[in-house]
mmCIF file of N, CA and C in Angstrom:
data_model
loop_
_atom_site.group_PDB
_atom_site.id
_atom_site.type_symbol
_atom_site.label_atom_id
_atom_site.label_comp_id
_atom_site.label_asym_id
_atom_site.label_seq_id
_atom_site.Cartn_x
_atom_site.Cartn_y
_atom_site.Cartn_z
ATOM 1 N N MET Z 860 -2.899 12.738 -24.907
ATOM 2 C CA MET Z 860 -2.094 12.556 -23.721
ATOM 3 C C MET Z 860 -2.627 13.455 -22.612
ATOM 4 N N ALA Z 861 -2.771 12.886 -21.418
ATOM 5 C CA ALA Z 861 -3.267 13.636 -20.264
ATOM 6 C C ALA Z 861 -2.183 14.585 -19.762
ATOM 7 N N SER Z 862 -2.628 15.699 -19.218
ATOM 8 C CA SER Z 862 -1.684 16.617 -18.583
ATOM 9 C C SER Z 862 -2.354 17.208 -17.352
ATOM 10 N N ILE Z 863 -1.537 17.591 -16.393
ATOM 11 C CA ILE Z 863 -2.065 18.139 -15.155
ATOM 12 C C ILE Z 863 -2.810 19.441 -15.420
ATOM 13 N N GLU Z 864 -2.332 20.225 -16.385
ATOM 14 C CA GLU Z 864 -3.019 21.478 -16.727
ATOM 15 C C GLU Z 864 -4.435 21.211 -17.240
ATOM 16 N N LYS Z 865 -4.577 20.197 -18.089
ATOM 17 C CA LYS Z 865 -5.903 19.852 -18.619
ATOM 18 C C LYS Z 865 -6.787 19.254 -17.525
ATOM 19 N N ASP Z 866 -6.228 18.348 -16.730
ATOM 20 C CA ASP Z 866 -7.009 17.698 -15.677
ATOM 21 C C ASP Z 866 -7.560 18.709 -14.673
ATOM 22 N N LEU Z 867 -6.737 19.662 -14.281
ATOM 23 C CA LEU Z 867 -7.148 20.624 -13.260
ATOM 24 C C LEU Z 867 -7.574 21.977 -13.838
ATOM 25 N N LYS Z 868 -7.480 22.100 -15.163
ATOM 26 C CA LYS Z 868 -7.890 23.325 -15.865
ATOM 27 C C LYS Z 868 -7.230 24.569 -15.260
ATOM 28 N N ARG Z 869 -5.885 24.514 -15.182
ATOM 29 C CA ARG Z 869 -5.133 25.643 -14.650
ATOM 30 C C ARG Z 869 -3.691 25.587 -15.114
ATOM 31 N N THR Z 870 -2.999 26.675 -14.940
ATOM 32 C CA THR Z 870 -1.567 26.741 -15.213
ATOM 33 C C THR Z 870 -0.830 26.935 -13.883
ATOM 34 N N PHE Z 871 0.481 26.813 -13.938
ATOM 35 C CA PHE Z 871 1.282 26.879 -12.716
ATOM 36 C C PHE Z 871 2.365 27.942 -12.859
ATOM 37 N N PRO Z 872 2.730 28.556 -11.747
ATOM 38 C CA PRO Z 872 3.722 29.632 -11.807
ATOM 39 C C PRO Z 872 5.121 29.157 -12.212
ATOM 40 N N ASP Z 873 5.454 27.896 -11.903
ATOM 41 C CA ASP Z 873 6.763 27.362 -12.284
ATOM 42 C C ASP Z 873 6.692 25.832 -12.294
ATOM 43 N N SER Z 874 7.743 25.214 -12.798
ATOM 44 C CA SER Z 874 7.741 23.760 -12.972
ATOM 45 C C SER Z 874 7.780 23.009 -11.637
ATOM 46 N N LYS Z 875 8.392 23.575 -10.602
ATOM 47 C CA LYS Z 875 8.426 22.893 -9.304
ATOM 48 C C LYS Z 875 7.052 22.901 -8.641
ATOM 49 N N HIS Z 876 6.330 23.996 -8.797
ATOM 50 C CA HIS Z 876 4.952 24.058 -8.288
ATOM 51 C C HIS Z 876 4.094 23.018 -9.024
ATOM 52 N N LYS Z 877 4.264 22.988 -10.330
ATOM 53 C CA LYS Z 877 3.537 22.014 -11.149
ATOM 54 C C LYS Z 877 3.865 20.587 -10.716
ATOM 55 N N LEU Z 878 5.142 20.315 -10.415
ATOM 56 C CA LEU Z 878 5.557 18.987 -9.975
ATOM 57 C C LEU Z 878 4.852 18.573 -8.694
ATOM 58 N N VAL Z 879 4.822 19.450 -7.693
ATOM 59 C CA VAL Z 879 4.207 19.112 -6.410
ATOM 60 C C VAL Z 879 2.706 18.861 -6.584
ATOM 61 N N VAL Z 880 2.047 19.701 -7.346
ATOM 62 C CA VAL Z 880 0.611 19.511 -7.591
ATOM 63 C C VAL Z 880 0.384 18.209 -8.360
ATOM 64 N N ASN Z 881 1.218 17.948 -9.346
ATOM 65 C CA ASN Z 881 1.080 16.727 -10.148
ATOM 66 C C ASN Z 881 1.320 15.479 -9.293
ATOM 67 N N LEU Z 882 2.320 15.522 -8.419
ATOM 68 C CA LEU Z 882 2.572 14.381 -7.520
ATOM 69 C C LEU Z 882 1.364 14.118 -6.624
ATOM 70 N N THR Z 883 0.825 15.177 -6.044
ATOM 71 C CA THR Z 883 -0.332 15.036 -5.162
ATOM 72 C C THR Z 883 -1.536 14.499 -5.927
ATOM 73 N N HIS Z 884 -1.791 15.076 -7.078
ATOM 74 C CA HIS Z 884 -2.923 14.666 -7.908
ATOM 75 C C HIS Z 884 -2.777 13.202 -8.348
ATOM 76 N N THR Z 885 -1.597 12.843 -8.806
ATOM 77 C CA THR Z 885 -1.361 11.480 -9.287
ATOM 78 C C THR Z 885 -1.400 10.475 -8.138
ATOM 79 N N SER Z 886 -0.847 10.847 -7.002
ATOM 80 C CA SER Z 886 -0.898 9.980 -5.828
ATOM 81 C C SER Z 886 -2.341 9.680 -5.436
ATOM 82 N N ASN Z 887 -3.170 10.707 -5.404
ATOM 83 C CA ASN Z 887 -4.592 10.503 -5.082
ATOM 84 C C ASN Z 887 -5.288 9.664 -6.139
ATOM 85 N N TRP Z 888 -4.950 9.887 -7.389
ATOM 86 C CA TRP Z 888 -5.543 9.126 -8.493
ATOM 87 C C TRP Z 888 -5.214 7.638 -8.349
ATOM 88 N N ILE Z 889 -3.942 7.323 -8.063
ATOM 89 C CA ILE Z 889 -3.531 5.928 -7.883
ATOM 90 C C ILE Z 889 -4.198 5.329 -6.647
ATOM 91 N N LYS Z 890 -4.184 6.065 -5.538
ATOM 92 C CA LYS Z 890 -4.783 5.558 -4.294
ATOM 93 C C LYS Z 890 -6.277 5.280 -4.489
ATOM 94 N N ASN Z 891 -6.984 6.164 -5.189
ATOM 95 C CA ASN Z 891 -8.411 5.945 -5.444
ATOM 96 C C ASN Z 891 -8.645 4.696 -6.277
ATOM 97 N N ARG Z 892 -7.817 4.468 -7.282
ATOM 98 C CA ARG Z 892 -7.944 3.258 -8.102
ATOM 99 C C ARG Z 892 -7.679 2.015 -7.268
ATOM 100 N N TYR Z 893 -6.656 2.076 -6.429
ATOM 101 C CA TYR Z 893 -6.288 0.947 -5.571
ATOM 102 C C TYR Z 893 -7.396 0.660 -4.557
ATOM 103 N N THR Z 894 -7.925 1.709 -3.942
ATOM 104 C CA THR Z 894 -9.009 1.552 -2.968
ATOM 105 C C THR Z 894 -10.228 0.914 -3.623
ATOM 106 N N GLU Z 895 -10.569 1.388 -4.802
ATOM 107 C CA GLU Z 895 -11.715 0.845 -5.537
ATOM 108 C C GLU Z 895 -11.474 -0.630 -5.883
ATOM 109 N N PHE Z 896 -10.269 -0.948 -6.304
ATOM 110 C CA PHE Z 896 -9.889 -2.316 -6.642
ATOM 111 C C PHE Z 896 -10.040 -3.239 -5.428
ATOM 112 N N LEU Z 897 -9.635 -2.754 -4.256
ATOM 113 C CA LEU Z 897 -9.675 -3.575 -3.038
ATOM 114 C C LEU Z 897 -11.089 -3.799 -2.506
ATOM 115 N N LYS Z 898 -12.040 -2.969 -2.920
ATOM 116 C CA LYS Z 898 -13.420 -3.138 -2.445
ATOM 117 C C LYS Z 898 -13.960 -4.518 -2.774
ATOM 118 N N SER Z 899 -13.572 -5.061 -3.913
ATOM 119 C CA SER Z 899 -14.063 -6.387 -4.300
ATOM 120 C C SER Z 899 -13.513 -7.482 -3.381
ATOM 121 N N TYR Z 900 -12.462 -7.165 -2.620
ATOM 122 C CA TYR Z 900 -11.895 -8.113 -1.655
ATOM 123 C C TYR Z 900 -12.345 -7.796 -0.232
ATOM 124 N N ASP Z 901 -13.190 -6.781 -0.091
ATOM 125 C CA ASP Z 901 -13.690 -6.343 1.215
ATOM 126 C C ASP Z 901 -12.532 -6.083 2.181
ATOM 127 N N ILE Z 902 -11.572 -5.304 1.694
ATOM 128 C CA ILE Z 902 -10.364 -5.045 2.474
ATOM 129 C C ILE Z 902 -9.881 -3.623 2.181
ATOM 130 N N SER Z 903 -9.311 -2.988 3.193
ATOM 131 C CA SER Z 903 -8.810 -1.626 3.027
ATOM 132 C C SER Z 903 -7.343 -1.645 2.585
ATOM 133 N N THR Z 904 -6.849 -0.498 2.161
ATOM 134 C CA THR Z 904 -5.447 -0.415 1.749
ATOM 135 C C THR Z 904 -4.523 -0.744 2.921
ATOM 136 N N GLN Z 905 -4.864 -0.283 4.104
ATOM 137 C CA GLN Z 905 -4.029 -0.547 5.274
ATOM 138 C C GLN Z 905 -4.081 -2.025 5.667
ATOM 139 N N GLN Z 906 -5.250 -2.645 5.550
ATOM 140 C CA GLN Z 906 -5.352 -4.078 5.832
ATOM 141 C C GLN Z 906 -4.508 -4.871 4.839
ATOM 142 N N MET Z 907 -4.559 -4.473 3.562
ATOM 143 C CA MET Z 907 -3.760 -5.159 2.548
ATOM 144 C C MET Z 907 -2.274 -4.984 2.845
ATOM 145 N N ASN Z 908 -1.893 -3.809 3.281
ATOM 146 C CA ASN Z 908 -0.497 -3.552 3.614
ATOM 147 C C ASN Z 908 -0.031 -4.473 4.752
ATOM 148 N N ILE Z 909 -0.846 -4.617 5.770
ATOM 149 C CA ILE Z 909 -0.498 -5.504 6.890
ATOM 150 C C ILE Z 909 -0.394 -6.951 6.413
ATOM 151 N N LEU Z 910 -1.308 -7.374 5.568
ATOM 152 C CA LEU Z 910 -1.245 -8.744 5.035
ATOM 153 C C LEU Z 910 0.042 -8.979 4.245
ATOM 154 N N ARG Z 911 0.404 -8.025 3.408
ATOM 155 C CA ARG Z 911 1.603 -8.183 2.583
ATOM 156 C C ARG Z 911 2.869 -8.186 3.440
ATOM 157 N N ILE Z 912 2.898 -7.350 4.460
ATOM 158 C CA ILE Z 912 4.046 -7.339 5.378
ATOM 159 C C ILE Z 912 4.123 -8.673 6.108
ATOM 160 N N SER Z 913 2.988 -9.178 6.574
ATOM 161 C CA SER Z 913 2.963 -10.461 7.286
ATOM 162 C C SER Z 913 3.461 -11.594 6.402
ATOM 163 N N ARG Z 914 3.066 -11.568 5.156
ATOM 164 C CA ARG Z 914 3.540 -12.605 4.227
ATOM 165 C C ARG Z 914 5.055 -12.482 4.028
ATOM 166 N N ALA Z 915 5.549 -11.279 3.855
ATOM 167 C CA ALA Z 915 6.982 -11.070 3.635
ATOM 168 C C ALA Z 915 7.810 -11.454 4.867
ATOM 169 N N GLU Z 916 7.279 -11.172 6.035
ATOM 170 C CA GLU Z 916 7.998 -11.493 7.284
ATOM 171 C C GLU Z 916 8.029 -13.002 7.532
ATOM 172 N N GLY Z 917 7.019 -13.707 7.038
ATOM 173 C CA GLY Z 917 7.012 -15.158 7.103
ATOM 174 C C GLY Z 917 6.456 -15.747 8.374
ATOM 175 N N ASP Z 918 7.054 -15.488 9.492
ATOM 176 C CA ASP Z 918 6.630 -16.093 10.742
ATOM 177 C C ASP Z 918 6.001 -15.021 11.624
ATOM 178 N N TRP Z 919 5.886 -15.311 12.898
ATOM 179 C CA TRP Z 919 5.307 -14.363 13.837
ATOM 180 C C TRP Z 919 6.118 -13.077 13.833
ATOM 181 N N SER Z 920 5.443 -11.947 13.639
ATOM 182 C CA SER Z 920 6.110 -10.641 13.599
ATOM 183 C C SER Z 920 5.549 -9.745 14.690
ATOM 184 N N PRO Z 921 6.426 -9.017 15.386
ATOM 185 C CA PRO Z 921 5.924 -8.059 16.367
ATOM 186 C C PRO Z 921 5.106 -6.965 15.680
ATOM 187 N N MET Z 922 3.994 -6.604 16.261
ATOM 188 C CA MET Z 922 3.128 -5.586 15.681
ATOM 189 C C MET Z 922 3.880 -4.267 15.491
ATOM 190 N N ASN Z 923 4.817 -3.945 16.379
ATOM 191 C CA ASN Z 923 5.594 -2.712 16.225
ATOM 192 C C ASN Z 923 6.438 -2.730 14.954
ATOM 193 N N THR Z 924 6.978 -3.894 14.598
ATOM 194 C CA THR Z 924 7.747 -4.032 13.363
ATOM 195 C C THR Z 924 6.834 -3.826 12.156
ATOM 196 N N VAL Z 925 5.657 -4.410 12.214
ATOM 197 C CA VAL Z 925 4.685 -4.260 11.127
ATOM 198 C C VAL Z 925 4.327 -2.778 10.953
ATOM 199 N N LYS Z 926 4.068 -2.085 12.052
ATOM 200 C CA LYS Z 926 3.745 -0.651 11.997
ATOM 201 C C LYS Z 926 4.852 0.139 11.319
ATOM 202 N N GLU Z 927 6.101 -0.176 11.645
ATOM 203 C CA GLU Z 927 7.243 0.538 11.066
ATOM 204 C C GLU Z 927 7.354 0.313 9.562
ATOM 205 N N LEU Z 928 6.938 -0.853 9.087
ATOM 206 C CA LEU Z 928 7.071 -1.208 7.679
ATOM 207 C C LEU Z 928 5.896 -0.750 6.820
ATOM 208 N N MET Z 929 4.838 -0.265 7.443
ATOM 209 C CA MET Z 929 3.653 0.124 6.683
ATOM 210 C C MET Z 929 3.942 1.320 5.777
ATOM 211 N N ILE Z 930 3.405 1.282 4.575
ATOM 212 C CA ILE Z 930 3.550 2.384 3.620
ATOM 213 C C ILE Z 930 2.828 3.611 4.152
ATOM 214 N N GLU Z 931 1.606 3.408 4.567
ATOM 215 C CA GLU Z 931 0.791 4.480 5.131
ATOM 216 C C GLU Z 931 0.751 4.245 6.635
ATOM 217 N N LYS Z 932 1.523 5.029 7.370
ATOM 218 C CA LYS Z 932 1.629 4.826 8.821
ATOM 219 C C LYS Z 932 0.256 4.970 9.466
ATOM 220 N N ALA Z 933 -0.081 4.011 10.326
ATOM 221 C CA ALA Z 933 -1.405 3.993 10.946
ATOM 222 C C ALA Z 933 -1.271 3.849 12.458
ATOM 223 N N PRO Z 934 -1.643 4.893 13.200
ATOM 224 C CA PRO Z 934 -1.581 4.776 14.650
ATOM 225 C C PRO Z 934 -2.543 3.715 15.197
ATOM 226 N N ASN Z 935 -3.541 3.376 14.406
ATOM 227 C CA ASN Z 935 -4.529 2.376 14.815
ATOM 228 C C ASN Z 935 -4.266 1.012 14.161
ATOM 229 N N ALA Z 936 -3.006 0.699 13.902
ATOM 230 C CA ALA Z 936 -2.655 -0.554 13.222
ATOM 231 C C ALA Z 936 -3.135 -1.778 13.989
ATOM 232 N N THR Z 937 -3.142 -1.703 15.315
ATOM 233 C CA THR Z 937 -3.613 -2.839 16.109
ATOM 234 C C THR Z 937 -5.098 -3.087 15.849
ATOM 235 N N ARG Z 938 -5.885 -2.027 15.766
ATOM 236 C CA ARG Z 938 -7.314 -2.166 15.473
ATOM 237 C C ARG Z 938 -7.515 -2.712 14.055
ATOM 238 N N ILE Z 939 -6.699 -2.261 13.124
ATOM 239 C CA ILE Z 939 -6.774 -2.760 11.747
ATOM 240 C C ILE Z 939 -6.442 -4.254 11.724
ATOM 241 N N ALA Z 940 -5.409 -4.638 12.472
ATOM 242 C CA ALA Z 940 -5.039 -6.063 12.561
ATOM 243 C C ALA Z 940 -6.166 -6.879 13.189
ATOM 244 N N ASP Z 941 -6.847 -6.306 14.176
ATOM 245 C CA ASP Z 941 -7.970 -7.011 14.807
ATOM 246 C C ASP Z 941 -9.049 -7.363 13.774
ATOM 247 N N LYS Z 942 -9.291 -6.469 12.828
ATOM 248 C CA LYS Z 942 -10.274 -6.743 11.771
ATOM 249 C C LYS Z 942 -9.819 -7.914 10.906
ATOM 250 N N LEU Z 943 -8.511 -7.988 10.662
ATOM 251 C CA LEU Z 943 -7.971 -9.102 9.876
ATOM 252 C C LEU Z 943 -8.080 -10.417 10.647
ATOM 253 N N VAL Z 944 -7.920 -10.366 11.965
ATOM 254 C CA VAL Z 944 -8.115 -11.558 12.798
ATOM 255 C C VAL Z 944 -9.561 -12.017 12.689
ATOM 256 N N THR Z 945 -10.500 -11.076 12.791
ATOM 257 C CA THR Z 945 -11.929 -11.392 12.693
ATOM 258 C C THR Z 945 -12.254 -12.048 11.347
ATOM 259 N N LYS Z 946 -11.584 -11.614 10.292
ATOM 260 C CA LYS Z 946 -11.809 -12.180 8.960
ATOM 261 C C LYS Z 946 -11.063 -13.507 8.767
ATOM 262 N N GLY Z 947 -10.243 -13.891 9.749
ATOM 263 C CA GLY Z 947 -9.492 -15.137 9.647
ATOM 264 C C GLY Z 947 -8.267 -15.040 8.749
ATOM 265 N N LEU Z 948 -7.794 -13.825 8.487
ATOM 266 C CA LEU Z 948 -6.678 -13.642 7.561
ATOM 267 C C LEU Z 948 -5.316 -13.598 8.255
ATOM 268 N N ILE Z 949 -5.307 -13.268 9.534
ATOM 269 C CA ILE Z 949 -4.088 -13.336 10.341
ATOM 270 C C ILE Z 949 -4.429 -13.914 11.708
ATOM 271 N N GLU Z 950 -3.396 -14.389 12.397
ATOM 272 C CA GLU Z 950 -3.525 -14.823 13.783
ATOM 273 C C GLU Z 950 -2.783 -13.803 14.643
ATOM 274 N N ARG Z 951 -3.153 -13.765 15.890
ATOM 275 C CA ARG Z 951 -2.559 -12.811 16.815
ATOM 276 C C ARG Z 951 -2.187 -13.548 18.103
ATOM 277 N N SER Z 952 -1.041 -13.187 18.674
ATOM 278 C CA SER Z 952 -0.592 -13.822 19.908
ATOM 279 C C SER Z 952 0.186 -12.808 20.741
ATOM 280 N N ARG Z 953 0.081 -12.936 22.050
ATOM 281 C CA ARG Z 953 0.839 -12.065 22.961
ATOM 282 C C ARG Z 953 2.120 -12.772 23.386
ATOM 283 N N SER Z 954 3.152 -11.990 23.605
ATOM 284 C CA SER Z 954 4.426 -12.502 24.076
ATOM 285 C C SER Z 954 4.257 -13.075 25.483
ATOM 286 N N GLN Z 955 4.906 -14.201 25.731
ATOM 287 C CA GLN Z 955 4.874 -14.792 27.074
ATOM 288 C C GLN Z 955 5.728 -13.981 28.046
ATOM 289 N N GLU Z 956 6.803 -13.371 27.531
ATOM 290 C CA GLU Z 956 7.710 -12.591 28.374
ATOM 291 C C GLU Z 956 7.158 -11.206 28.713
ATOM 292 N N ASP Z 957 6.491 -10.592 27.739
ATOM 293 C CA ASP Z 957 5.978 -9.230 27.927
ATOM 294 C C ASP Z 957 4.596 -9.153 27.281
ATOM 295 N N ARG Z 958 3.563 -9.197 28.070
ATOM 296 C CA ARG Z 958 2.183 -9.260 27.569
ATOM 297 C C ARG Z 958 1.794 -8.023 26.746
ATOM 298 N N ARG Z 959 2.597 -6.953 26.823
ATOM 299 C CA ARG Z 959 2.302 -5.760 26.013
ATOM 300 C C ARG Z 959 2.680 -5.967 24.551
ATOM 301 N N VAL Z 960 3.557 -6.928 24.283
ATOM 302 C CA VAL Z 960 4.033 -7.189 22.924
ATOM 303 C C VAL Z 960 3.075 -8.146 22.218
ATOM 304 N N VAL Z 961 2.611 -7.707 21.055
ATOM 305 C CA VAL Z 961 1.676 -8.498 20.255
ATOM 306 C C VAL Z 961 2.378 -8.950 18.985
ATOM 307 N N PHE Z 962 2.193 -10.214 18.631
ATOM 308 C CA PHE Z 962 2.732 -10.780 17.397
ATOM 309 C C PHE Z 962 1.577 -11.124 16.470
ATOM 310 N N ILE Z 963 1.816 -11.001 15.157
ATOM 311 C CA ILE Z 963 0.818 -11.441 14.181
ATOM 312 C C ILE Z 963 1.483 -12.351 13.157
ATOM 313 N N LYS Z 964 0.655 -13.207 12.553
ATOM 314 C CA LYS Z 964 1.124 -14.134 11.530
ATOM 315 C C LYS Z 964 -0.007 -14.350 10.537
ATOM 316 N N ILE Z 965 0.321 -14.358 9.260
ATOM 317 C CA ILE Z 965 -0.698 -14.557 8.231
ATOM 318 C C ILE Z 965 -1.166 -16.015 8.248
ATOM 319 N N THR Z 966 -2.455 -16.220 8.019
ATOM 320 C CA THR Z 966 -3.032 -17.568 7.969
ATOM 321 C C THR Z 966 -3.017 -18.079 6.534
ATOM 322 N N GLN Z 967 -3.355 -19.336 6.364
ATOM 323 C CA GLN Z 967 -3.457 -19.891 5.011
ATOM 324 C C GLN Z 967 -4.542 -19.157 4.224
ATOM 325 N N LYS Z 968 -5.632 -18.813 4.886
ATOM 326 C CA LYS Z 968 -6.698 -18.046 4.228
ATOM 327 C C LYS Z 968 -6.161 -16.699 3.744
ATOM 328 N N GLY Z 969 -5.323 -16.064 4.550
ATOM 329 C CA GLY Z 969 -4.699 -14.799 4.158
ATOM 330 C C GLY Z 969 -3.761 -14.979 2.977
ATOM 331 N N LEU Z 970 -2.981 -16.053 3.002
ATOM 332 C CA LEU Z 970 -2.073 -16.350 1.887
ATOM 333 C C LEU Z 970 -2.847 -16.612 0.600
ATOM 334 N N ASP Z 971 -3.953 -17.348 0.716
ATOM 335 C CA ASP Z 971 -4.787 -17.634 -0.452
ATOM 336 C C ASP Z 971 -5.374 -16.346 -1.030
ATOM 337 N N LEU Z 972 -5.824 -15.467 -0.153
ATOM 338 C CA LEU Z 972 -6.362 -14.182 -0.613
ATOM 339 C C LEU Z 972 -5.291 -13.383 -1.339
ATOM 340 N N LEU Z 973 -4.084 -13.334 -0.785
ATOM 341 C CA LEU Z 973 -3.008 -12.590 -1.430
ATOM 342 C C LEU Z 973 -2.613 -13.199 -2.768
ATOM 343 N N LYS Z 974 -2.640 -14.509 -2.869
ATOM 344 C CA LYS Z 974 -2.320 -15.163 -4.146
ATOM 345 C C LYS Z 974 -3.340 -14.746 -5.215
ATOM 346 N N GLU Z 975 -4.605 -14.796 -4.853
ATOM 347 C CA GLU Z 975 -5.671 -14.364 -5.769
ATOM 348 C C GLU Z 975 -5.514 -12.887 -6.112
ATOM 349 N N PHE Z 976 -5.241 -12.088 -5.094
ATOM 350 C CA PHE Z 976 -5.069 -10.656 -5.280
ATOM 351 C C PHE Z 976 -3.892 -10.357 -6.207
ATOM 352 N N ASP Z 977 -2.756 -11.022 -6.003
ATOM 353 C CA ASP Z 977 -1.564 -10.762 -6.808
ATOM 354 C C ASP Z 977 -1.823 -10.984 -8.294
ATOM 355 N N ILE Z 978 -2.558 -12.024 -8.609
ATOM 356 C CA ILE Z 978 -2.871 -12.327 -10.011
ATOM 357 C C ILE Z 978 -3.743 -11.219 -10.599
ATOM 358 N N ALA Z 979 -4.808 -10.859 -9.905
ATOM 359 C CA ALA Z 979 -5.710 -9.805 -10.383
ATOM 360 C C ALA Z 979 -5.006 -8.458 -10.421
ATOM 361 N N HIS Z 980 -4.167 -8.216 -9.458
ATOM 362 C CA HIS Z 980 -3.416 -6.959 -9.333
ATOM 363 C C HIS Z 980 -2.543 -6.743 -10.563
ATOM 364 N N GLU Z 981 -1.808 -7.763 -10.952
ATOM 365 C CA GLU Z 981 -0.932 -7.672 -12.121
ATOM 366 C C GLU Z 981 -1.724 -7.440 -13.407
ATOM 367 N N LYS Z 982 -2.889 -8.093 -13.501
ATOM 368 C CA LYS Z 982 -3.679 -8.002 -14.726
ATOM 369 C C LYS Z 982 -4.379 -6.660 -14.905
ATOM 370 N N SER Z 983 -4.744 -6.010 -13.802
ATOM 371 C CA SER Z 983 -5.573 -4.821 -13.975
ATOM 372 C C SER Z 983 -5.044 -3.547 -13.347
ATOM 373 N N LEU Z 984 -4.617 -3.608 -12.121
ATOM 374 C CA LEU Z 984 -4.324 -2.368 -11.408
ATOM 375 C C LEU Z 984 -3.146 -1.602 -11.982
ATOM 376 N N PHE Z 985 -2.088 -2.288 -12.345
ATOM 377 C CA PHE Z 985 -0.913 -1.582 -12.824
ATOM 378 C C PHE Z 985 -0.878 -1.412 -14.344
ATOM 379 N N ARG Z 986 -2.003 -1.545 -14.989
ATOM 380 C CA ARG Z 986 -2.061 -1.344 -16.441
ATOM 381 C C ARG Z 986 -1.666 0.079 -16.815
ATOM 382 N N PHE Z 987 -1.870 1.038 -15.924
ATOM 383 C CA PHE Z 987 -1.532 2.426 -16.245
ATOM 384 C C PHE Z 987 -0.025 2.634 -16.383
ATOM 385 N N THR Z 988 0.788 1.685 -15.945
ATOM 386 C CA THR Z 988 2.237 1.813 -16.129
ATOM 387 C C THR Z 988 2.696 1.209 -17.457
ATOM 388 N N ASP Z 989 1.768 0.656 -18.209
ATOM 389 C CA ASP Z 989 2.131 0.038 -19.483
ATOM 390 C C ASP Z 989 2.700 1.044 -20.487
ATOM 391 N N ASN Z 990 2.350 2.319 -20.334
ATOM 392 C CA ASN Z 990 2.794 3.302 -21.326
ATOM 393 C C ASN Z 990 4.119 3.976 -20.967
ATOM 394 N N ILE Z 991 4.828 3.442 -19.964
ATOM 395 C CA ILE Z 991 6.180 3.930 -19.679
ATOM 396 C C ILE Z 991 7.143 2.746 -19.671
ATOM 397 N N THR Z 992 8.394 3.030 -19.997
ATOM 398 C CA THR Z 992 9.395 1.968 -20.040
ATOM 399 C C THR Z 992 9.932 1.699 -18.635
ATOM 400 N N ASP Z 993 10.630 0.584 -18.499
ATOM 401 C CA ASP Z 993 11.274 0.277 -17.223
ATOM 402 C C ASP Z 993 12.304 1.351 -16.866
ATOM 403 N N LYS Z 994 13.003 1.844 -17.883
ATOM 404 C CA LYS Z 994 14.017 2.887 -17.660
ATOM 405 C C LYS Z 994 13.353 4.173 -17.146
ATOM 406 N N GLU Z 995 12.204 4.540 -17.726
ATOM 407 C CA GLU Z 995 11.477 5.725 -17.256
ATOM 408 C C GLU Z 995 10.955 5.526 -15.835
ATOM 409 N N ALA Z 996 10.462 4.330 -15.556
ATOM 410 C CA ALA Z 996 9.958 4.031 -14.210
ATOM 411 C C ALA Z 996 11.080 4.158 -13.179
ATOM 412 N N GLU Z 997 12.247 3.647 -13.510
ATOM 413 C CA GLU Z 997 13.404 3.745 -12.614
ATOM 414 C C GLU Z 997 13.813 5.198 -12.410
ATOM 415 N N LEU Z 998 13.797 5.977 -13.480
ATOM 416 C CA LEU Z 998 14.154 7.398 -13.391
ATOM 417 C C LEU Z 998 13.193 8.150 -12.460
ATOM 418 N N VAL Z 999 11.899 7.958 -12.658
ATOM 419 C CA VAL Z 999 10.904 8.624 -11.812
ATOM 420 C C VAL Z 999 11.056 8.170 -10.360
ATOM 421 N N SER Z 1000 11.249 6.889 -10.153
ATOM 422 C CA SER Z 1000 11.422 6.361 -8.807
ATOM 423 C C SER Z 1000 12.644 6.986 -8.123
ATOM 424 N N ASN Z 1001 13.737 7.112 -8.862
ATOM 425 C CA ASN Z 1001 14.950 7.727 -8.307
ATOM 426 C C ASN Z 1001 14.722 9.199 -7.966
ATOM 427 N N ILE Z 1002 14.002 9.893 -8.810
ATOM 428 C CA ILE Z 1002 13.697 11.307 -8.538
ATOM 429 C C ILE Z 1002 12.831 11.429 -7.286
ATOM 430 N N LEU Z 1003 11.849 10.559 -7.143
ATOM 431 C CA LEU Z 1003 10.995 10.582 -5.948
ATOM 432 C C LEU Z 1003 11.812 10.303 -4.692
ATOM 433 N N ASP Z 1004 12.760 9.380 -4.796
ATOM 434 C CA ASP Z 1004 13.644 9.119 -3.654
ATOM 435 C C ASP Z 1004 14.420 10.383 -3.280
ATOM 436 N N ARG Z 1005 14.905 11.101 -4.290
ATOM 437 C CA ARG Z 1005 15.675 12.330 -4.028
ATOM 438 C C ARG Z 1005 14.806 13.399 -3.369
ATOM 439 N N LEU Z 1006 13.535 13.461 -3.730
ATOM 440 C CA LEU Z 1006 12.636 14.443 -3.116
ATOM 441 C C LEU Z 1006 12.499 14.222 -1.615
ATOM 442 N N ARG Z 1007 12.594 12.969 -1.180
ATOM 443 C CA ARG Z 1007 12.424 12.649 0.238
ATOM 444 C C ARG Z 1007 13.723 12.736 1.033
ATOM 445 N N GLU Z 1008 14.832 13.092 0.384
ATOM 446 C CA GLU Z 1008 16.126 13.191 1.096
ATOM 447 C C GLU Z 1008 16.135 14.370 2.044
#
């Protein structure tokens, strides 16, 4: 069984210090796996986040709403969306009433990519959660929510 002490070859002064280091270490470990996984789709984590938000929103969504919903807040979300437009994965349109407002919508090509991604994602990326129960996952998730209160 892996442990943070073995991974980092150190001990911690107390359990709360160990928790913060373990959260940071595990977060980076998951993000690195996810980033590596997305390379085969030629897409970044932030681009994938925008695609998933666009799919969930369904129709034309204001870019400001998309920015608010992003897991990893990106001040350059408009530039990231522009890359998705170039790839044909989303469409972009300006408001007729206020030209400063930009709307985006996922394309069929974007939906097809997400469908393919979802299947591969379930089969490989989240395999590391196979060794915990749903009850344990819920407990950890609830504790993480409490940390952000």
